[in-house]
PDB file of C-alpha atoms in Angstrom:
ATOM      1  CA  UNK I   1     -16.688  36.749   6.315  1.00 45.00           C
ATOM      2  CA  UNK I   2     -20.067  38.388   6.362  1.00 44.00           C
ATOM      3  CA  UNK I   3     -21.001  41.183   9.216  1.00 46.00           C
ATOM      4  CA  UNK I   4     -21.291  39.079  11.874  1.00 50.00           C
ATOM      5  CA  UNK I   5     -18.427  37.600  11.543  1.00 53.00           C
ATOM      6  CA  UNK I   6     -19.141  34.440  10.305  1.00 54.00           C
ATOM      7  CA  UNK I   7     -17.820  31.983   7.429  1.00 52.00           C
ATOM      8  CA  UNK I   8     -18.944  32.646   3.831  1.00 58.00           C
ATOM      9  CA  UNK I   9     -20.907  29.525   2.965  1.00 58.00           C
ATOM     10  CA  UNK I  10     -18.609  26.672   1.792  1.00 59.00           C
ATOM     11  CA  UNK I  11     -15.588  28.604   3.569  1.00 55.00           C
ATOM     12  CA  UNK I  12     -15.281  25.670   6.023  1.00 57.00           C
ATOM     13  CA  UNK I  13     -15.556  22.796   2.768  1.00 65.00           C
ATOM     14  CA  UNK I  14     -13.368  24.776   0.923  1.00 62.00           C
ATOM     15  CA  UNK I  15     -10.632  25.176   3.747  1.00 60.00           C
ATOM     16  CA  UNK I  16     -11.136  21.304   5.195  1.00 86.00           C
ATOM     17  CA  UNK I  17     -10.563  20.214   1.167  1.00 84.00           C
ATOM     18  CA  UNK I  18      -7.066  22.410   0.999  1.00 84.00           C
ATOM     19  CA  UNK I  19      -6.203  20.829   4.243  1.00 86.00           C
ATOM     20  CA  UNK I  20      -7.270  17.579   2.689  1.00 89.00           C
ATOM     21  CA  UNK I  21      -4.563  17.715  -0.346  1.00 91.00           C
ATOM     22  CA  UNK I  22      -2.278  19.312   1.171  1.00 92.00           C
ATOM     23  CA  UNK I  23      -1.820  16.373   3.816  1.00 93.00           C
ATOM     24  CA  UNK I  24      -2.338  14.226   0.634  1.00 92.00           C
ATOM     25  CA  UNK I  25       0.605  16.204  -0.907  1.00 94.00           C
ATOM     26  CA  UNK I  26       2.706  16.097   2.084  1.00 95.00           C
ATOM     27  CA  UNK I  27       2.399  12.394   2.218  1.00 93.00           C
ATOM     28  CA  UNK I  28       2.863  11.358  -1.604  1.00 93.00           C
ATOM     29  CA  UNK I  29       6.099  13.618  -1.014  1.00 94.00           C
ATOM     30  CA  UNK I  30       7.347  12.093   1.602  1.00 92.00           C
ATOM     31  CA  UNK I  31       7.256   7.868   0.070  1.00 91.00           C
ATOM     32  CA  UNK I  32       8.778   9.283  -2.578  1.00 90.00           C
ATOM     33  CA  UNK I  33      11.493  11.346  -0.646  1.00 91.00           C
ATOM     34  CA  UNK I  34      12.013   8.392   1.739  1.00 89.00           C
ATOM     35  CA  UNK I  35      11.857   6.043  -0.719  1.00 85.00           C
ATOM     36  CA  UNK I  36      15.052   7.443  -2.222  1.00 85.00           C
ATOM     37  CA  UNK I  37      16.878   8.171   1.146  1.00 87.00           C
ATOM     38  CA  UNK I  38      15.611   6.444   4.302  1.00 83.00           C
ATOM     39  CA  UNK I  39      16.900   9.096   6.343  1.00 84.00           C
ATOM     40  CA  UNK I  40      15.445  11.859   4.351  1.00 87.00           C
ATOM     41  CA  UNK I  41      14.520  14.955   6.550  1.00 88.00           C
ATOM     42  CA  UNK I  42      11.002  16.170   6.796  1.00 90.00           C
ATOM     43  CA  UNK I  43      12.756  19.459   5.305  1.00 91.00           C
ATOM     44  CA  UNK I  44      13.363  17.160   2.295  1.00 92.00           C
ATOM     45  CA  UNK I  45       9.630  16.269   2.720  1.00 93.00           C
ATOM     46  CA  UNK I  46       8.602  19.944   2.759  1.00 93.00           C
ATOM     47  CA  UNK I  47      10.543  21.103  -0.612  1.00 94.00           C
ATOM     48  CA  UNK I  48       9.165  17.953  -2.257  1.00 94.00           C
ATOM     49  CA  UNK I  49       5.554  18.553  -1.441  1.00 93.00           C
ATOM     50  CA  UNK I  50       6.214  22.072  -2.509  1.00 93.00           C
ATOM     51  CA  UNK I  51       5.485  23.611   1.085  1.00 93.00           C
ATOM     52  CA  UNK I  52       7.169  25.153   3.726  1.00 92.00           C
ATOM     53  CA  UNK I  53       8.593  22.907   6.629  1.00 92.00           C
ATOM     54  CA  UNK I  54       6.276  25.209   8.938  1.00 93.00           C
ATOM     55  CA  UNK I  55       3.272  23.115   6.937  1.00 93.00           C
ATOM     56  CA  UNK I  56       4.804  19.920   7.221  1.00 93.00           C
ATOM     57  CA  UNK I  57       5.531  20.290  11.057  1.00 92.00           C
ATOM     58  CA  UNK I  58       1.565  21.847  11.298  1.00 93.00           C
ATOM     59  CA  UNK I  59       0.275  18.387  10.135  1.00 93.00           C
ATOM     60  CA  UNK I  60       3.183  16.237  11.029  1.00 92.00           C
ATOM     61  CA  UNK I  61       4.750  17.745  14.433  1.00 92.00           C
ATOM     62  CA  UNK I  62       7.629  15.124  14.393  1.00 88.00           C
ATOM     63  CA  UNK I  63       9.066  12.626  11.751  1.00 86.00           C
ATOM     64  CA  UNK I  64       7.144   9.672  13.783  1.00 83.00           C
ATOM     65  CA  UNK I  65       3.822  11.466  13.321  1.00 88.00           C
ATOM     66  CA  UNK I  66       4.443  11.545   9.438  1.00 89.00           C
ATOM     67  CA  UNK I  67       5.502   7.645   9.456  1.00 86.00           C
ATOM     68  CA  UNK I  68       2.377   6.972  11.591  1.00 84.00           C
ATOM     69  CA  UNK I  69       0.459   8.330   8.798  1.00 88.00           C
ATOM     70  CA  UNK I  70       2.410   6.813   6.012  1.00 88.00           C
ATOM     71  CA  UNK I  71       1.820   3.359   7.641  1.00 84.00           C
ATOM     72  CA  UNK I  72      -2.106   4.330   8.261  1.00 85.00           C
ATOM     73  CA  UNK I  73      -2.607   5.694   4.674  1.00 88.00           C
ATOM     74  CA  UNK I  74      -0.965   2.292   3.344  1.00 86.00           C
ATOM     75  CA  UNK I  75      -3.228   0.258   5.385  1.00 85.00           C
ATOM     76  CA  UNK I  76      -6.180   2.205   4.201  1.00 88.00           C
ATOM     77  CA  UNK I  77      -5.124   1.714   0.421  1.00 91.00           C
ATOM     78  CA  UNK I  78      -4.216  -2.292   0.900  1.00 89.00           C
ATOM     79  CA  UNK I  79      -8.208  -2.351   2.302  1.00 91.00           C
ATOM     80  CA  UNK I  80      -9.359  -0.292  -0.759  1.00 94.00           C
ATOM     81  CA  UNK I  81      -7.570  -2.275  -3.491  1.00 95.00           C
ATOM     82  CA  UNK I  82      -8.644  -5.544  -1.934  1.00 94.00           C
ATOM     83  CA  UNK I  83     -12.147  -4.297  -2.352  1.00 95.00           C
ATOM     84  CA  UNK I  84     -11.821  -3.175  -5.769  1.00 96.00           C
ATOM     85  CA  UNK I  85     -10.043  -7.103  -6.525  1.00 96.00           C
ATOM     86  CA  UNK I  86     -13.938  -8.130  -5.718  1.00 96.00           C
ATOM     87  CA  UNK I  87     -12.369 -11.489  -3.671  1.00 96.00           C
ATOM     88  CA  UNK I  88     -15.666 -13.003  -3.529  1.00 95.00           C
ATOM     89  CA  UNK I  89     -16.173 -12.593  -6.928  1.00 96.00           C
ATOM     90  CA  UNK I  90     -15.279 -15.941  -9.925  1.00 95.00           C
ATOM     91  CA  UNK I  91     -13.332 -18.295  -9.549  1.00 97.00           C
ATOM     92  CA  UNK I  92      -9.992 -17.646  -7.035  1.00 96.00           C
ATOM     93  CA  UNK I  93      -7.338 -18.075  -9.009  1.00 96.00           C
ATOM     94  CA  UNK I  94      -8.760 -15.015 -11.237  1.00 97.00           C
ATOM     95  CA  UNK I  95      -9.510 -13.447  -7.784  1.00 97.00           C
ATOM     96  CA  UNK I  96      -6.100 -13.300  -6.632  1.00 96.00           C
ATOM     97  CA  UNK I  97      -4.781 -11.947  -9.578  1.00 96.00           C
ATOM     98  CA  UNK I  98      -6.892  -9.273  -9.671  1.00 97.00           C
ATOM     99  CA  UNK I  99      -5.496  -8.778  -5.721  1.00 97.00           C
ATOM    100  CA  UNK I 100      -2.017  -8.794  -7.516  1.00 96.00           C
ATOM    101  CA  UNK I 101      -2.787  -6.017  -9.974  1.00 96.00           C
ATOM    102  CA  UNK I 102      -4.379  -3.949  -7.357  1.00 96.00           C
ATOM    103  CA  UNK I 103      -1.204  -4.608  -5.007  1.00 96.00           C
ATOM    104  CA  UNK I 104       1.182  -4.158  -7.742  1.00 96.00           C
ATOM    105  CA  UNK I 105       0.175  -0.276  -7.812  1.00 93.00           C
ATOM    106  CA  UNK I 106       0.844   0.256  -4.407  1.00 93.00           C
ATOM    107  CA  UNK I 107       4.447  -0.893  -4.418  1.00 90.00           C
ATOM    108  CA  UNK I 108       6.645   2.298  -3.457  1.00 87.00           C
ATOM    109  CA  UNK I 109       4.602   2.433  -0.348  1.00 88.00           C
ATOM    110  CA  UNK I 110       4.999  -1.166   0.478  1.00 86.00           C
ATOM    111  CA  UNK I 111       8.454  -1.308   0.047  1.00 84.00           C
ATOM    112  CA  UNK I 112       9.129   1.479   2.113  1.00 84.00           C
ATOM    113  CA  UNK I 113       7.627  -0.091   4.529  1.00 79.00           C
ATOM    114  CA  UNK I 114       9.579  -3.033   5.014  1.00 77.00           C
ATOM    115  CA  UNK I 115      12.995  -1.603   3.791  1.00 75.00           C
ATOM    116  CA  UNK I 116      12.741   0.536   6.796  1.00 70.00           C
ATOM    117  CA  UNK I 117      12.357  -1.550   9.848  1.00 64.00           C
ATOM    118  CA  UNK I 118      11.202   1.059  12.208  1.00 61.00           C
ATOM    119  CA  UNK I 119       7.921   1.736   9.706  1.00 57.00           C
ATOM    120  CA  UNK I 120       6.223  -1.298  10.483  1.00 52.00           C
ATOM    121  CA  UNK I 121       6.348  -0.477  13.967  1.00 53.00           C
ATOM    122  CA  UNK I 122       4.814   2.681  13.283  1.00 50.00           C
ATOM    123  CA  UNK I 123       2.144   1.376  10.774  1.00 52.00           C
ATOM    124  CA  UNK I 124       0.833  -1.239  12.202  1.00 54.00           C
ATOM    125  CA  UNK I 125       1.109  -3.027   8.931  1.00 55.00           C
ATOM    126  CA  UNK I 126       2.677  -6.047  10.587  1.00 58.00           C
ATOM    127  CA  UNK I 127      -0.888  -6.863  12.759  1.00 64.00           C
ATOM    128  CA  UNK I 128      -3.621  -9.043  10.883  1.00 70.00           C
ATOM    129  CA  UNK I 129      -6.051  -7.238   8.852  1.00 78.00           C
ATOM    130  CA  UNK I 130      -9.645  -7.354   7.124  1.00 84.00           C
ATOM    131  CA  UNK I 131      -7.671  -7.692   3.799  1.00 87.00           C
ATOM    132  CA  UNK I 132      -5.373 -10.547   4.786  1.00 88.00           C
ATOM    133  CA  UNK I 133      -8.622 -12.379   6.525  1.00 90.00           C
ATOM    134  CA  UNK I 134     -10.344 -11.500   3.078  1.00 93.00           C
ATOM    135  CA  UNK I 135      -7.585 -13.198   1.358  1.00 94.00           C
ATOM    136  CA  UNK I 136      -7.004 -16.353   3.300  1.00 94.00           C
ATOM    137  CA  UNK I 137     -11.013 -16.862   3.102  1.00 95.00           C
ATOM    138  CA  UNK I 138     -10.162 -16.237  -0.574  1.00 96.00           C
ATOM    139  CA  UNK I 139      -7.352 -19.175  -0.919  1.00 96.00           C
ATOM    140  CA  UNK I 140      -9.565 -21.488   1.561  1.00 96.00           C
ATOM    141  CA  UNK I 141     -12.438 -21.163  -0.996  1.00 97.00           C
ATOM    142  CA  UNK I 142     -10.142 -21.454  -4.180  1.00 96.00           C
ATOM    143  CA  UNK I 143      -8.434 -24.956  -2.418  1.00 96.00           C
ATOM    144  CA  UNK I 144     -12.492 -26.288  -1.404  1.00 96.00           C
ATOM    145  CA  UNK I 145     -13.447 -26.227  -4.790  1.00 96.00           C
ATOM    146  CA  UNK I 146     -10.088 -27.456  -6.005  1.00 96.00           C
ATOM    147  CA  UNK I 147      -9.201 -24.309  -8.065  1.00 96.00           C
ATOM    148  CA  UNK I 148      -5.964 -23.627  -5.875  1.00 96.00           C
ATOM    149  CA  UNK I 149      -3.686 -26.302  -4.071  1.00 96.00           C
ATOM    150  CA  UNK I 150      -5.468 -27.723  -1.477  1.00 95.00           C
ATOM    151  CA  UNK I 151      -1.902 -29.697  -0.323  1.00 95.00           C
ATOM    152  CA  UNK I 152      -0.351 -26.842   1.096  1.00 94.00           C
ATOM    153  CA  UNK I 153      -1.315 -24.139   4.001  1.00 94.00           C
ATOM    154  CA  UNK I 154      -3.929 -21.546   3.281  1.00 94.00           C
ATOM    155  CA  UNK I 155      -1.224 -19.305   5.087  1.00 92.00           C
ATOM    156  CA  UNK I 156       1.468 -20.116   2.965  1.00 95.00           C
ATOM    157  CA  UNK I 157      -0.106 -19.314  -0.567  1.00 95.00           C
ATOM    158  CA  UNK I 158      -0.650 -16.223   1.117  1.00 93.00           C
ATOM    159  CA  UNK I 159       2.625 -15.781   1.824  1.00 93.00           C
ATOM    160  CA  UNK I 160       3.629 -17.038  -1.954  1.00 95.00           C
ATOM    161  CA  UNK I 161       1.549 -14.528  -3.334  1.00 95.00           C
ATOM    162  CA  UNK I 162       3.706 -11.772  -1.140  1.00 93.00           C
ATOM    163  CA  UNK I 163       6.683 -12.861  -1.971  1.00 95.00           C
ATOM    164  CA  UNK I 164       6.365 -12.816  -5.475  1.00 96.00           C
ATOM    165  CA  UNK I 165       4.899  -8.978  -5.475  1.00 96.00           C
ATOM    166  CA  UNK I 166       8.471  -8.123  -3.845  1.00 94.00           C
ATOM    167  CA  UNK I 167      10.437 -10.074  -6.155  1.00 95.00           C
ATOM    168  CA  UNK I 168       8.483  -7.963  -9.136  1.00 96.00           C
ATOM    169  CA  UNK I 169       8.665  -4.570  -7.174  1.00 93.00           C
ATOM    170  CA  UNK I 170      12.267  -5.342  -6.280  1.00 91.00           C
ATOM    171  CA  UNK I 171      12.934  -6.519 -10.235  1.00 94.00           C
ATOM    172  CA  UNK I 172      11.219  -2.858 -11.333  1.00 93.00           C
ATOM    173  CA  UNK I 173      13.225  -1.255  -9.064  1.00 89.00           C
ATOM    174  CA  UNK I 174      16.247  -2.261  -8.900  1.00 90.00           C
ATOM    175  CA  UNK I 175      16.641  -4.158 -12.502  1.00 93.00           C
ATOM    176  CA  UNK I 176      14.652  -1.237 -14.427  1.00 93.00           C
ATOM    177  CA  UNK I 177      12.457  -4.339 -15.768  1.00 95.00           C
ATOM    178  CA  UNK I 178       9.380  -2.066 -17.179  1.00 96.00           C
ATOM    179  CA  UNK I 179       6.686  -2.732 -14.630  1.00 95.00           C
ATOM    180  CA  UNK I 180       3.884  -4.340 -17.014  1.00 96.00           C
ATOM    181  CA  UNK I 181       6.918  -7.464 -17.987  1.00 97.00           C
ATOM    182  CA  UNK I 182       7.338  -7.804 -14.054  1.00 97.00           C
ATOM    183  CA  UNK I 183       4.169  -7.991 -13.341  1.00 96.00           C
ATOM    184  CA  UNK I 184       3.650 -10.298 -15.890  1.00 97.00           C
ATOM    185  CA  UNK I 185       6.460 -12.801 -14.605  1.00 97.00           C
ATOM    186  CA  UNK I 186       4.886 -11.960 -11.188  1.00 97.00           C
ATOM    187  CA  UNK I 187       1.553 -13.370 -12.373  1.00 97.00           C
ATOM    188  CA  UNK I 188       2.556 -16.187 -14.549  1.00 97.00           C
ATOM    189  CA  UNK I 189       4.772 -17.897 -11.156  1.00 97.00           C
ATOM    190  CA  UNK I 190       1.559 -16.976  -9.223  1.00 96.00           C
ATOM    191  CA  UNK I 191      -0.835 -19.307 -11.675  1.00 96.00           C
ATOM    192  CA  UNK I 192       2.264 -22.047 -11.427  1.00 95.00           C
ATOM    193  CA  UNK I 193       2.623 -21.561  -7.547  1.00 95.00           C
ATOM    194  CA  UNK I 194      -0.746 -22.159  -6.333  1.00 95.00           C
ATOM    195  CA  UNK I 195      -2.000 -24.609  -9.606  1.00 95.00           C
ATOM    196  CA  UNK I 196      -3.759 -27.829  -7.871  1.00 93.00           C
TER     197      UNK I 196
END
């Protein structure tokens, strides 16, 4: 503080960046707290993350709050790795398996979310989003220019495509398949699935 008693330059940056990974800390904790025991406490959360359940309940007053922000911070990543998959970019078969590799990564969070019921009430996860429009558009183009079935519904592909992430996150899991060999049999059912 200088003599009048205001912030060092930076003070407020420096401060809103600790808050920043903190919460980030707090929140990578708790998927992989909850994603061992559902009913994990936000105590659990706390000695995870390496703080004191004081911090957690300072960002996260009560265990909805910190689903809330699970669900929103999984939202935000789905709309970030569909933008990194560049949808409107080649041909759409290469498209969505660049959406598959991006999804892939993100599959602790999205299991938690619908192993646990009561998190895609919280989330929001369940309502239509840019990246699902982004993705239909995707499969709509792909079966116009005959690269992807055109026989079947835009909606189901989708759905296809979802399906067969789960069955790879579910074989990593809960087989110990490495991840790269079930992503791989993820990828190779995906090109068979939605072949013309």
């Amino acid at each position: 503080m200088g003599s009048d008693d205001t912030p060092a330059p930076g003070a407020a940056t420096r401060e809103s960046a600790t808050r920043a990974r903190t919460r980030r800390a707090i929140l990578d904790a708790a998927v992989s707290v909850l994603t061992a025991d559902h009913g994990a406490s936000l105590a659990d959360v706390a000695e995870a993350a390496g703080v004191g359940r004081t911090t957690v309940h300072r960002y996260f007053p009560e265990r909805s709050d910190l689903l809330a922000a699970i669900g929103a911070d999984v939202r935000d990543r789905v709309a970030a790795a569909a933008d990194r998959a560049r949808l409107d970019d080649g041909p759409a078969p290469d498209a969505m398996e660049r959406l598959c590799l991006e999804y892939f990564e993100l599959g602790d969070r999205l299991l938690l979310l619908y192993d646990v019921p009561q998190f895609i009430a919280w989330s929001g996860i369940e309502e239509e989003s840019v990246a699902d429009l982004a993705l239909l558009t995707l499969v709509r183009r792909g079966q116009k220019d005959g690269t992807l079935d055109p026989e079947v519904d835009a909606g189901w592909l989708q759905d296809v495509m979802w399906a067969l992430l789960y069955a790879a996150w579910m074989q990593a899991r809960d087989q110990g398949t490495p991840k790269h060999t079930a992503l791989s049999l993820c990828l190779r059912t995906l090109r068979k699935a939605v072949a013309p």
